[in-house]
Amino acid sequence: MRYKLHTGFFAWLLHRLTGLALIFYIFVHLYVLSHIKDPEKFESLMHLSKNPLAKTAEAGLLFLIIAHAFNGVRLTLIDIGVPTRYHKAIFWTAAGIGGVIVLHGFWFLVLGGAH
Amino acid sequence: MREAIVWFFQRVTGAILFVGALTHMYLMHYSGPEHVTLSHAEVLKRLSNPFWIGFNFIFLVSVVYHGLNGVWGIIIEYVRAKRLLAFLKAVIFFSALVLIATGIYILTA
């Protein structure tokens, strides 16, 4: 392995795993939506998404998207040549903002914070 | 050169997805009635608006390119056997075709 165990490695692994999970989700997502011309089937599938377990999965999906999106911004900044000494700060800034969004999402979607 | 173009498009689609996925997530998961998933009628209503059809089409193409190109990047890191690589490449292209066709079918609802 040419990767070392530091924040860069962790971010790289997280990007890879969240990316794989997301493309898998896209297949499931488009499969579910492909029933759109059959209102009854569509509503019954959508109804499944209202139970607490699905709401938890929805918060998990938010985590995958936010982690991958913020990591992507971090990678782009590094690619366009932001000096190495800022890399850790970029990582923790992204992790901080992303963490707040995910925690808010969990509160909103799972704990019923919106109601 | 070809690699540079592939890399460039991965970045461009990534930027589109950053905006697109967050907008999509917000609209579909946060702002429905009682913040639950939209009903069939509401989804159809949104899909009848040319702006959202365009948005979703660009979103679809970007997701498929970005996701499958990402998977391909992982494959070529680990797989060395030429025949297996050719097979996996065919699987990737077939998947792209299926996802795009499914997406267009959904958008024509």
mmCIF file of C-alpha atoms in Angstrom, chain A residues 1-3 12 15-16 20 23 25-27 29-31 33-39 42-43 46 49-50 55 58 61-62 65-66 68-70 72-73 75-76 79 101 104-106 108-109 114-115, chain B residues 7 11 17-18 21-22 24-25 28-31 34-41 43-44 47 60 63-64 66-68 70-71 73-74 77-78 95-96 98-100 102-109:
data_model
loop_
_atom_site.group_PDB
_atom_site.id
_atom_site.type_symbol
_atom_site.label_atom_id
_atom_site.label_comp_id
_atom_site.label_asym_id
_atom_site.label_seq_id
_atom_site.Cartn_x
_atom_site.Cartn_y
_atom_site.Cartn_z
ATOM 1 C CA MET A 1 0.000 0.000 0.000
ATOM 2 C CA ARG A 2 1.263 3.411 -0.912
ATOM 3 C CA TYR A 3 -1.046 5.133 1.562
ATOM 4 C CA TRP A 12 -9.271 8.620 0.932
ATOM 5 C CA HIS A 15 -14.316 8.795 -0.086
ATOM 6 C CA ARG A 16 -13.998 5.375 -1.668
ATOM 7 C CA LEU A 20 -19.333 2.819 -3.633
ATOM 8 C CA ILE A 23 -23.586 4.291 -6.639
ATOM 9 C CA TYR A 25 -27.949 3.444 -3.771
ATOM 10 C CA ILE A 26 -28.475 5.058 -7.213
ATOM 11 C CA PHE A 27 -29.400 1.656 -8.666
ATOM 12 C CA HIS A 29 -33.255 4.594 -6.086
ATOM 13 C CA LEU A 30 -33.858 4.503 -9.857
ATOM 14 C CA TYR A 31 -35.406 1.030 -9.544
ATOM 15 C CA LEU A 33 -38.681 5.439 -9.123
ATOM 16 C CA SER A 34 -39.122 3.298 -12.250
ATOM 17 C CA HIS A 35 -42.579 2.400 -10.861
ATOM 18 C CA ILE A 36 -43.660 6.000 -11.349
ATOM 19 C CA LYS A 37 -46.200 5.126 -14.061
ATOM 20 C CA ASP A 38 -47.956 2.768 -11.630
ATOM 21 C CA PRO A 39 -49.322 5.086 -8.889
ATOM 22 C CA PHE A 42 -45.263 3.780 -6.350
ATOM 23 C CA GLU A 43 -47.226 4.897 -3.294
ATOM 24 C CA MET A 46 -42.934 5.327 -0.933
ATOM 25 C CA SER A 49 -39.881 5.062 3.355
ATOM 26 C CA LYS A 50 -41.979 6.467 6.195
ATOM 27 C CA LYS A 55 -35.876 7.382 8.304
ATOM 28 C CA GLU A 58 -32.314 8.335 5.154
ATOM 29 C CA LEU A 61 -27.820 8.507 3.152
ATOM 30 C CA LEU A 62 -27.391 12.139 4.168
ATOM 31 C CA ILE A 65 -23.739 12.379 0.511
ATOM 32 C CA ILE A 66 -22.309 15.031 2.836
ATOM 33 C CA HIS A 68 -18.534 12.384 -0.149
ATOM 34 C CA ALA A 69 -19.423 15.933 -1.249
ATOM 35 C CA PHE A 70 -17.254 17.693 1.357
ATOM 36 C CA GLY A 72 -14.712 16.034 -2.913
ATOM 37 C CA VAL A 73 -14.340 19.765 -2.256
ATOM 38 C CA LEU A 75 -9.754 16.879 -2.880
ATOM 39 C CA THR A 76 -10.413 19.600 -5.456
ATOM 40 C CA ASP A 79 -5.656 19.260 -6.609
ATOM 41 C CA ILE A 101 -25.268 19.153 8.754
ATOM 42 C CA HIS A 104 -28.993 18.294 12.182
ATOM 43 C CA GLY A 105 -30.327 15.848 9.565
ATOM 44 C CA PHE A 106 -30.375 13.017 12.081
ATOM 45 C CA PHE A 108 -34.651 16.382 11.850
ATOM 46 C CA LEU A 109 -35.330 13.078 10.086
ATOM 47 C CA ALA A 114 -39.209 19.158 12.707
ATOM 48 C CA HIS A 115 -42.512 18.331 14.368
ATOM 49 C CA TRP B 7 -10.277 13.559 -14.768
ATOM 50 C CA ARG B 11 -14.363 17.217 -11.397
ATOM 51 C CA LEU B 17 -23.471 16.992 -8.063
ATOM 52 C CA PHE B 18 -22.377 19.086 -5.100
ATOM 53 C CA ALA B 21 -27.423 16.448 -4.776
ATOM 54 C CA LEU B 22 -27.756 18.945 -1.931
ATOM 55 C CA HIS B 24 -32.309 17.393 -4.498
ATOM 56 C CA MET B 25 -31.835 16.111 -0.947
ATOM 57 C CA MET B 28 -37.127 15.707 -1.544
ATOM 58 C CA HIS B 29 -36.307 14.874 2.049
ATOM 59 C CA TYR B 30 -36.749 18.084 3.991
ATOM 60 C CA SER B 31 -39.494 20.157 2.460
ATOM 61 C CA GLU B 34 -44.803 17.072 7.223
ATOM 62 C CA HIS B 35 -41.289 16.562 5.878
ATOM 63 C CA VAL B 36 -42.043 13.113 4.553
ATOM 64 C CA THR B 37 -41.484 11.833 1.042
ATOM 65 C CA LEU B 38 -43.553 13.542 -1.640
ATOM 66 C CA SER B 39 -46.699 11.844 -2.925
ATOM 67 C CA HIS B 40 -47.051 10.426 -6.416
ATOM 68 C CA ALA B 41 -49.100 13.417 -7.567
ATOM 69 C CA VAL B 43 -43.673 14.086 -7.912
ATOM 70 C CA LEU B 44 -45.576 14.102 -11.220
ATOM 71 C CA LEU B 47 -41.769 16.405 -13.290
ATOM 72 C CA LEU B 60 -28.907 12.002 -13.942
ATOM 73 C CA VAL B 63 -24.518 10.932 -11.368
ATOM 74 C CA VAL B 64 -24.089 8.102 -13.853
ATOM 75 C CA HIS B 66 -19.323 10.385 -11.874
ATOM 76 C CA GLY B 67 -20.388 7.176 -10.123
ATOM 77 C CA LEU B 68 -19.446 4.685 -12.806
ATOM 78 C CA GLY B 70 -15.359 6.325 -9.961
ATOM 79 C CA VAL B 71 -16.035 2.592 -9.856
ATOM 80 C CA GLY B 73 -11.072 4.050 -11.279
ATOM 81 C CA ILE B 74 -11.190 1.555 -8.416
ATOM 82 C CA GLU B 77 -6.347 -0.090 -9.479
ATOM 83 C CA TYR B 78 -6.933 -3.699 -8.495
ATOM 84 C CA SER B 95 -24.931 -0.231 -16.325
ATOM 85 C CA ALA B 96 -24.622 3.318 -17.666
ATOM 86 C CA VAL B 98 -29.581 0.909 -18.050
ATOM 87 C CA LEU B 99 -29.371 3.802 -15.561
ATOM 88 C CA ILE B 100 -29.709 6.519 -18.218
ATOM 89 C CA THR B 102 -34.370 4.169 -16.591
ATOM 90 C CA GLY B 103 -33.826 7.808 -15.683
ATOM 91 C CA ILE B 104 -35.226 9.060 -18.990
ATOM 92 C CA TYR B 105 -38.209 6.718 -18.590
ATOM 93 C CA ILE B 106 -38.869 8.238 -15.148
ATOM 94 C CA LEU B 107 -38.509 11.774 -16.495
ATOM 95 C CA THR B 108 -41.098 11.125 -19.213
ATOM 96 C CA ALA B 109 -43.740 10.165 -16.629
#
